[in-house]
XYZ file of C-alpha atoms in Angstrom:
580
model
C -0.112 0.058 -0.051
C 1.315 3.409 -0.909
C -0.486 6.492 0.309
C 0.308 10.026 -1.364
C 0.354 13.547 0.173
C 1.939 16.925 -0.649
C 3.832 17.137 2.959
C 4.185 14.590 5.544
C 4.799 15.859 8.899
C 6.502 13.292 11.136
C 5.724 13.980 14.713
C 2.783 15.795 16.430
C 4.527 17.829 19.307
C 4.819 21.637 19.277
C 6.698 21.682 15.894
C 4.637 19.062 14.137
C 1.411 20.071 15.490
C 1.850 23.582 14.443
C 3.185 22.702 10.995
C 0.058 20.655 10.901
C -2.240 23.611 11.923
C -0.558 26.134 9.665
C -0.591 23.888 6.415
C -4.396 23.207 7.207
C -5.011 26.777 7.649
C -3.294 27.623 4.322
C -4.984 24.686 2.551
C -2.187 22.460 2.025
C -2.747 18.623 1.262
C -0.754 16.931 4.119
C -0.512 14.142 6.485
C 0.770 13.706 10.066
C 2.206 10.519 11.714
C 3.083 9.839 15.233
C 4.258 6.847 16.892
C 2.027 7.925 20.020
C -1.353 6.850 20.665
C -2.212 10.580 21.487
C -0.673 13.856 22.310
C 1.798 14.677 25.211
C 1.011 12.617 28.324
C 3.292 14.897 30.597
C 3.211 18.653 31.018
C 6.748 19.276 29.785
C 6.808 22.650 27.877
C 4.780 25.373 29.270
C 5.989 29.007 29.090
C 4.338 30.424 25.937
C 5.762 33.789 24.785
C 4.328 36.852 22.979
C 5.625 35.767 19.573
C 4.027 32.229 19.820
C 0.667 33.542 21.169
C 0.672 36.017 18.177
C 1.079 33.059 15.767
C -1.893 31.252 17.517
C -3.681 34.685 17.153
C -2.989 34.643 13.277
C -4.004 30.902 13.266
C -7.274 31.730 14.999
C -6.583 29.661 18.195
C -5.342 32.387 20.476
C -8.564 32.559 22.603
C -8.740 28.791 23.244
C -4.984 28.753 24.351
C -5.390 31.777 26.733
C -8.737 30.371 28.071
C -6.923 27.237 29.392
C -3.386 28.810 30.082
C -2.376 30.385 33.325
C -2.640 34.132 33.058
C 0.507 36.459 32.841
C -0.217 38.159 36.200
C -0.043 34.821 38.273
C 3.220 34.000 36.361
C 6.081 35.945 37.659
C 6.770 36.126 41.458
C 9.955 33.849 40.832
C 11.235 32.714 44.356
C 14.664 31.257 45.453
C 14.434 29.384 48.672
C 15.823 26.684 50.773
C 12.225 25.015 50.516
C 8.816 26.409 49.770
C 8.152 26.401 53.746
C 11.724 27.485 54.420
C 13.996 30.550 54.062
C 13.211 32.722 51.014
C 16.539 33.761 49.737
C 15.549 36.213 47.110
C 12.613 37.173 44.632
C 12.738 38.209 40.912
C 9.720 39.397 38.943
C 9.757 37.370 35.743
C 8.117 37.023 32.253
C 7.636 40.861 32.134
C 5.441 41.069 35.395
C 7.910 43.792 36.833
C 6.274 47.177 36.491
C 9.167 48.631 34.764
C 8.973 45.761 32.163
C 5.230 45.507 31.959
C 5.021 48.322 29.594
C 7.699 46.885 27.361
C 5.514 43.621 26.953
C 2.258 45.484 26.527
C 3.721 47.721 23.963
C 5.350 45.208 21.915
C 2.513 42.689 21.101
C -1.341 42.766 20.887
C -0.966 39.169 22.787
C 0.138 38.412 26.149
C 2.463 35.475 27.342
C 0.858 32.676 29.253
C 1.695 29.388 31.080
C -0.127 26.511 29.244
C 1.532 23.001 29.832
C 2.072 20.858 26.753
C -0.830 18.390 27.716
C -3.369 21.272 27.409
C -1.683 22.811 24.431
C -1.308 19.955 22.109
C -4.931 18.709 22.033
C -5.949 22.404 21.170
C -3.434 22.725 18.155
C -4.179 19.233 16.884
C -7.887 19.297 17.216
C -8.109 22.585 15.239
C -5.537 21.114 12.554
C -7.719 17.844 12.183
C -11.038 20.196 11.974
C -9.283 22.016 9.022
C -8.351 19.206 7.089
C -5.148 17.387 8.773
C -5.122 13.847 8.333
C -3.536 12.541 11.449
C -2.232 8.953 12.010
C -1.449 7.907 15.608
C 0.295 4.705 16.457
C 2.233 5.055 12.951
C 6.074 4.900 13.367
C 8.647 6.397 11.060
C 11.039 3.518 9.871
C 13.113 5.091 7.035
C 13.066 7.465 4.034
C 14.379 7.536 0.365
C 14.494 10.695 -1.604
C 14.389 11.311 -5.495
C 14.075 14.140 -7.731
C 10.330 14.454 -7.310
C 9.522 13.274 -3.966
C 10.145 11.331 -0.734
C 8.945 7.646 -0.022
C 8.677 7.221 3.819
C 8.252 3.766 5.265
C 6.237 3.582 8.175
C 4.823 0.972 10.618
C 1.523 0.611 12.131
C 2.304 -0.158 15.756
C -1.049 -1.850 16.477
C -0.773 -4.304 13.644
C 2.985 -4.065 12.749
C 2.228 -3.672 9.118
C 4.693 -1.338 7.155
C 3.776 0.516 4.029
C 4.863 3.587 2.308
C 3.502 7.150 2.294
C 4.972 9.105 -0.889
C 5.213 12.891 -0.269
C 6.657 15.835 -2.297
C 8.214 17.221 1.183
C 8.743 15.802 4.524
C 8.889 17.613 7.748
C 10.903 15.807 10.425
C 9.601 17.078 13.760
C 10.241 13.860 15.809
C 12.040 15.226 18.888
C 15.535 15.362 20.445
C 16.484 11.877 19.112
C 15.270 12.589 15.790
C 15.692 9.514 13.512
C 14.706 11.805 10.284
C 17.539 14.208 11.016
C 20.135 11.324 11.490
C 18.631 9.577 8.223
C 19.210 12.747 6.201
C 22.745 13.360 7.660
C 21.998 16.985 9.178
C 25.306 18.318 10.618
C 25.274 19.014 14.435
C 27.563 20.868 16.664
C 27.540 20.489 20.519
C 26.954 17.478 22.865
C 24.121 15.520 24.232
C 23.638 14.454 27.803
C 25.635 16.935 29.609
C 23.600 16.411 32.799
C 20.968 14.335 34.075
C 17.380 15.468 35.223
C 14.360 13.902 36.481
C 10.633 15.163 36.264
C 8.074 14.229 39.037
C 4.454 15.217 38.196
C 2.367 15.133 41.317
C -0.933 16.433 42.818
C -0.814 18.301 46.226
C -2.639 21.338 47.561
C 0.442 24.034 47.758
C -1.894 27.004 48.128
C -0.756 28.161 51.496
C 2.911 28.228 50.528
C 2.505 29.991 47.043
C -0.768 32.042 46.777
C 0.773 35.292 48.107
C 3.608 34.765 45.842
C 2.101 33.323 42.479
C 4.505 31.989 40.244
C 5.150 29.400 37.593
C 8.751 28.533 39.149
C 9.968 28.284 42.752
C 13.672 27.605 42.801
C 15.204 25.305 45.783
C 18.785 25.450 46.943
C 19.423 22.353 48.978
C 22.247 20.042 49.391
C 22.657 18.259 45.978
C 20.949 21.058 44.199
C 23.872 21.707 42.156
C 24.367 18.349 40.827
C 22.875 17.841 37.368
C 19.492 19.417 36.721
C 19.027 22.775 35.369
C 20.828 24.889 38.010
C 18.744 24.053 41.121
C 15.740 22.180 42.281
C 12.523 23.381 40.829
C 8.914 23.316 42.150
C 6.963 24.144 38.980
C 3.262 24.947 38.860
C 1.437 22.932 36.438
C -2.188 24.226 37.440
C -2.660 26.734 40.272
C -2.149 25.479 42.946
C -2.742 21.643 43.132
C -0.923 20.181 40.148
C 2.842 20.434 40.181
C 6.126 19.253 38.384
C 9.486 18.920 40.428
C 12.715 18.807 38.463
C 15.633 17.303 40.436
C 19.147 16.620 39.101
C 21.205 13.639 39.331
C 24.943 12.716 38.146
C 24.593 11.535 34.636
C 28.169 9.909 34.853
C 26.554 7.286 37.414
C 23.895 4.804 36.829
C 20.421 6.526 36.594
C 18.356 6.536 39.738
C 15.364 4.395 40.309
C 12.574 6.831 41.346
C 9.925 4.806 43.127
C 6.722 6.639 44.209
C 8.036 6.366 47.766
C 11.500 7.895 46.605
C 9.383 10.611 44.574
C 7.324 11.726 47.495
C 10.466 12.103 49.643
C 12.107 14.545 47.236
C 8.521 16.408 46.785
C 8.479 16.754 50.688
C 12.069 17.889 50.807
C 11.531 20.416 48.183
C 8.435 21.702 49.612
C 9.689 21.644 53.154
C 6.706 19.764 54.778
C 6.576 16.001 54.987
C 2.893 16.073 56.334
C 1.346 17.246 53.008
C -0.542 14.327 51.143
C 1.147 13.887 47.909
C -0.161 11.580 44.913
C 2.525 10.945 42.342
C 1.284 10.890 38.783
C 4.499 10.261 36.765
C 8.327 10.064 36.836
C 10.890 10.229 34.111
C 14.558 10.722 33.530
C 15.807 13.145 30.783
C 19.172 14.535 29.815
C 20.433 18.107 29.348
C 21.472 18.774 25.924
C 23.702 21.500 24.204
C 23.259 20.764 20.551
C 22.147 22.417 17.289
C 22.125 21.515 13.799
C 23.807 23.898 11.417
C 21.553 23.085 8.737
C 17.885 22.207 8.742
C 17.350 20.997 5.232
C 18.505 18.162 3.123
C 16.501 18.105 -0.249
C 13.034 17.718 0.044
C 13.234 17.124 3.937
C 13.052 19.735 6.497
C 13.719 19.224 10.251
C 12.309 21.509 13.128
C 11.980 21.749 16.482
C 13.712 19.518 19.248
C 14.939 17.730 16.097
C 17.540 20.454 15.334
C 17.742 22.332 18.634
C 18.436 20.362 21.824
C 18.782 22.265 24.988
C 17.318 22.326 28.445
C 14.228 24.355 29.352
C 15.798 27.385 30.822
C 14.371 30.609 29.407
C 11.185 28.773 28.174
C 12.343 28.781 24.617
C 11.800 25.189 23.500
C 8.265 25.010 22.316
C 8.075 28.506 21.303
C 11.087 28.220 18.968
C 9.625 24.836 17.644
C 6.193 26.576 16.926
C 7.934 29.420 15.217
C 9.971 27.168 13.187
C 6.768 25.533 11.696
C 4.932 28.977 11.136
C 8.110 30.158 9.064
C 8.065 27.069 6.650
C 4.536 26.560 6.232
C 3.744 29.674 4.142
C 6.601 28.743 2.002
C 5.710 25.194 1.331
C 2.164 26.532 0.486
C 3.694 29.134 -1.998
C 5.804 26.682 -3.516
C 3.291 24.008 -3.967
C 0.687 26.317 -5.437
C 3.391 27.457 -8.137
C 3.431 30.823 -6.903
C 6.917 30.665 -5.593
C 10.183 29.177 -6.748
C 11.752 26.181 -5.041
C 14.715 28.289 -3.709
C 12.106 30.071 -1.381
C 12.608 26.956 0.807
C 16.241 27.720 1.155
C 15.249 30.850 3.070
C 13.860 28.501 5.983
C 17.680 27.202 6.501
C 19.116 30.569 6.328
C 16.636 32.268 8.857
C 15.830 29.496 11.489
C 19.419 28.080 11.785
C 20.895 31.275 13.681
C 17.610 31.262 15.922
C 18.215 27.596 17.090
C 21.947 28.188 17.936
C 21.249 31.271 19.636
C 18.632 29.823 22.119
C 20.641 26.541 22.659
C 23.547 28.699 23.772
C 21.248 30.918 25.757
C 19.372 28.154 27.660
C 22.678 26.612 28.501
C 24.241 29.790 29.614
C 21.339 30.355 32.187
C 21.936 27.293 33.936
C 25.733 28.318 34.099
C 24.367 31.813 35.509
C 22.944 29.930 38.721
C 26.711 29.673 39.820
C 26.702 33.163 40.775
C 24.275 32.507 43.475
C 26.212 29.667 44.903
C 29.173 31.947 44.875
C 27.252 34.743 46.662
C 26.166 32.580 49.220
C 29.674 30.692 49.737
C 28.262 27.451 48.761
C 30.974 26.546 46.065
C 33.070 24.465 48.823
C 30.379 23.740 50.912
C 29.824 20.175 50.894
C 28.219 19.470 54.245
C 24.350 20.176 54.447
C 24.940 21.837 57.874
C 27.712 24.111 56.502
C 25.476 24.996 53.666
C 22.592 26.004 55.645
C 24.786 28.016 58.080
C 26.276 30.074 55.346
C 22.940 30.636 53.882
C 21.885 32.158 57.225
C 25.128 34.129 57.522
C 23.776 36.781 55.038
C 21.460 38.101 57.662
C 24.231 39.034 60.165
C 25.218 42.767 60.658
C 28.836 42.339 59.455
C 30.937 43.592 56.648
C 31.198 39.953 55.223
C 27.487 39.676 55.385
C 26.826 42.854 53.509
C 29.393 41.827 50.862
C 27.365 38.738 50.586
C 24.140 40.523 50.307
C 25.456 42.714 47.423
C 26.738 39.769 45.611
C 23.378 37.875 45.837
C 21.394 40.967 44.785
C 23.750 41.178 41.784
C 23.503 37.329 41.157
C 19.589 37.387 41.245
C 19.710 40.327 38.877
C 21.397 38.198 36.260
C 18.522 35.720 36.140
C 16.773 38.455 34.078
C 18.437 36.647 31.172
C 16.741 33.780 31.850
C 13.261 35.000 32.786
C 13.016 38.613 31.162
C 14.839 38.031 27.923
C 12.302 39.851 25.682
C 14.738 40.774 22.838
C 15.652 36.980 22.645
C 11.836 36.104 22.545
C 10.759 38.728 19.892
C 13.898 40.207 18.495
C 14.866 37.904 15.538
C 16.182 39.869 12.203
C 16.244 37.518 9.418
C 18.822 37.528 6.482
C 17.876 35.233 3.594
C 16.692 35.443 -0.164
C 13.284 36.006 1.043
C 14.336 39.470 2.529
C 15.487 42.395 0.191
C 17.524 44.816 1.868
C 16.574 48.470 1.511
C 20.182 49.731 1.532
C 20.158 51.028 5.266
C 22.488 49.646 7.844
C 21.032 47.686 10.693
C 19.689 49.747 13.375
C 21.773 49.874 16.485
C 20.447 48.568 19.863
C 19.967 51.204 22.371
C 19.408 48.671 25.171
C 20.528 45.286 25.949
C 19.534 43.214 22.984
C 18.716 40.051 24.771
C 16.783 41.757 27.537
C 14.804 44.239 25.537
C 13.027 44.053 22.180
C 13.881 46.841 19.659
C 10.804 47.597 17.083
C 12.096 48.248 13.668
C 10.649 47.840 10.202
C 14.117 47.118 8.894
C 13.970 44.418 6.365
C 13.850 41.089 8.066
C 12.696 42.264 11.340
C 9.344 41.311 12.796
C 6.474 43.891 11.937
C 5.996 46.269 14.998
C 2.949 46.100 16.779
C 1.025 49.417 16.927
C -2.836 49.767 17.383
C -4.538 51.032 14.243
C -8.313 52.243 14.421
C -11.251 50.791 12.147
C -14.696 52.019 12.578
C -13.696 53.143 15.875
C -12.141 49.936 17.327
C -8.606 49.134 17.969
C -6.856 46.659 15.413
C -3.248 45.597 15.683
C -0.906 45.803 12.766
C -0.312 42.184 13.435
C -4.278 41.692 12.772
C -4.127 43.498 9.500
C -0.980 41.409 8.468
C -0.720 37.501 8.209
C -3.573 35.287 7.157
C -1.256 33.682 4.579
C -0.931 36.566 2.315
C 1.695 39.447 1.705
C 0.792 42.814 3.139
C 1.787 46.514 2.031
C 1.397 49.575 4.574
C 1.491 52.965 3.268
C 0.003 56.312 3.843
C -2.152 58.675 2.026
C 0.816 60.340 0.257
C 1.768 56.791 -1.012
C -1.618 55.940 -2.483
C 0.210 55.108 -5.737
C 1.730 51.889 -3.844
C -1.577 50.463 -3.311
C -2.476 50.796 -6.813
C 1.068 49.220 -7.625
C 0.253 46.461 -5.396
C -3.072 45.531 -7.019
C -1.313 45.114 -10.335
C 1.584 43.257 -9.179
C -0.715 40.941 -7.347
C -2.800 40.312 -10.398
C 0.335 39.670 -12.451
C 2.085 37.238 -10.124
C -1.125 35.636 -8.943
C -0.138 36.459 -5.348
C -2.256 37.569 -2.678
C -1.227 41.073 -1.699
C -3.382 43.373 0.016
C -2.331 47.123 0.359
C -3.542 49.448 3.480
C -3.635 53.176 3.271
C -3.275 54.526 6.788
C -4.569 57.856 7.331
C -7.800 59.855 8.128
C -10.713 58.930 6.066
C -9.339 55.656 5.143
C -10.155 51.989 6.184
C -7.516 52.201 8.833
C -6.234 55.195 10.612
C -3.264 55.852 12.958
C -5.022 55.776 16.173
C -2.383 57.033 18.434
C -0.010 58.227 15.810
C 1.980 55.513 16.763
C 2.480 53.976 13.465
C 3.826 57.128 12.237
C 6.580 56.810 14.816
C 6.993 52.837 14.139
C 7.015 52.634 10.205
C 10.714 54.270 10.027
C 9.631 55.342 6.371
C 7.801 58.566 5.091
C 4.250 58.945 4.817
C 4.700 58.363 0.861
C 6.922 55.185 1.603
C 5.907 51.599 1.948
C 6.533 48.558 4.313
C 6.079 45.121 2.400
C 5.494 42.328 5.181
C 5.433 38.782 4.621
C 2.840 36.136 5.582
C 4.813 35.317 8.621
C 4.713 39.252 9.965
C 8.385 39.677 9.098
C 9.104 42.856 6.831
C 10.287 41.716 3.527
C 11.293 45.267 2.203
C 10.539 48.665 2.587
C 11.028 52.122 0.413
C 11.736 55.259 2.436
C 9.500 57.285 -0.103
C 7.518 56.968 -3.325
C 9.457 56.270 -6.317
C 8.712 57.309 -10.119
C 7.636 53.609 -10.919
C 6.401 51.858 -7.917
C 4.695 48.968 -9.628
C 8.248 48.159 -11.332
C 10.054 48.142 -7.812
C 7.291 46.178 -6.217
C 7.394 43.557 -8.930
C 11.207 43.091 -8.783
C 11.066 42.948 -4.686
C 8.155 40.241 -4.726
C 9.697 38.282 -7.458
C 12.966 38.272 -5.682
C 11.356 37.220 -2.336
C 9.272 34.539 -3.988
C 12.411 33.165 -6.022
C 10.220 33.609 -9.203
């Protein structure tokens, strides 16, 4: 038996699921296979940043995601302590909840971040994908593939019957996780190493309300004897659902035999991290995993594209894993759609590699650096050479003394905790990608300089390759984001009243090339007006200039002013972007 499809997606996690949803929304014939019987069975990924929620907004599922997520205002009182019931060492306001950062996040996007465990997110994504035409085959395992000039033959196995059969696809997406067989089979090159440290997850139910409701957060970091062994920097008590479902992360020495985590041992670890051995605990699951520091330097091999954990493998620090995976899929899906429709050349697909590999490398290095930055907390407290638990406890307590040594310790601790902003408030890492590829046409201007730290702060710009800045426009008196005007699988052009000729040019070029390109003239008396005059400040071109935006809300090109022949310029640019 041989089945046929335009695109075969292997894997249904954050990357594969969003590839399916994006392709289904764009009307691309595709199929999804996953060796599992259903979606994620443990809460794993959870932090969902603004860029990802924007993507869900464009795909029409933002409301469903936010309804099941824990809201932004409950995410951010991140605590460092000896246990939940013990000494609070310090607190950092995270995920943009500090009043000084709240405005940055609010101004940057129409969408808030949220916390939604993978167990809740995946059914939303897969459900909407299936309702829009995704053909999803569970209990179906990837075996091997063979490419030729016209397509890929993928051998799969039905895990219920054991029968093997072939799926013939024009393109294949390998979204099969951190031990990707697809990436290995097509020979993608990698840098870095796997299993640099050992971690365990313990998912449990317990009512911890009285320890956390006055300091609501997603994460509580616990510094106890052994907390610097393996793991992700310290012990973690992570909220899954407020405030009765939780996940503990504890490390182990990966160079030793893996521990056997029985329910009794898991309850003991939970009680120690909570600091209260009287609370009833119900263990739901336990699992062991390795921290990785590895990234692919190429995501494409012929007609096969890999994404998600298959190509960027790292610990969960910074909450970048599922977000980057979802953004990989969103980047590639519209390009596949345009190529399969015949409105773009095959070379457009090369831009996926060029645009997403730098992002993958960045987030792998950033996540691992965030673990290393916990060392400053241990150093500030004098714990790097404290092997005995009693010595460790005494040195933590020493910081409260009225001595010059304790004052120095407190100052070092303050600086060490401030450093954790690079893990928990890295807004620039989350929103600041600027692409350079054949699908971006430079306008001859130098890249704008960063006025603030580029990891901590997002710098909005319409410089070609950057994400379209969000501002509120007005339509019939109601607020509409620039991101709502863009997207929807089409190209979009923004101009002002003095640049109306660009809108006429867009109509002509769209008809010539058979591409959906909508133009919006922003100004009084037009469909959209500059409600707060924010677009005038964000556009970085004259009122008679234009900003051309791709279907994924990244700027393809811009013109500072109206030119003599806007149709010719726009035709040249769009032809180049689409590799025509």
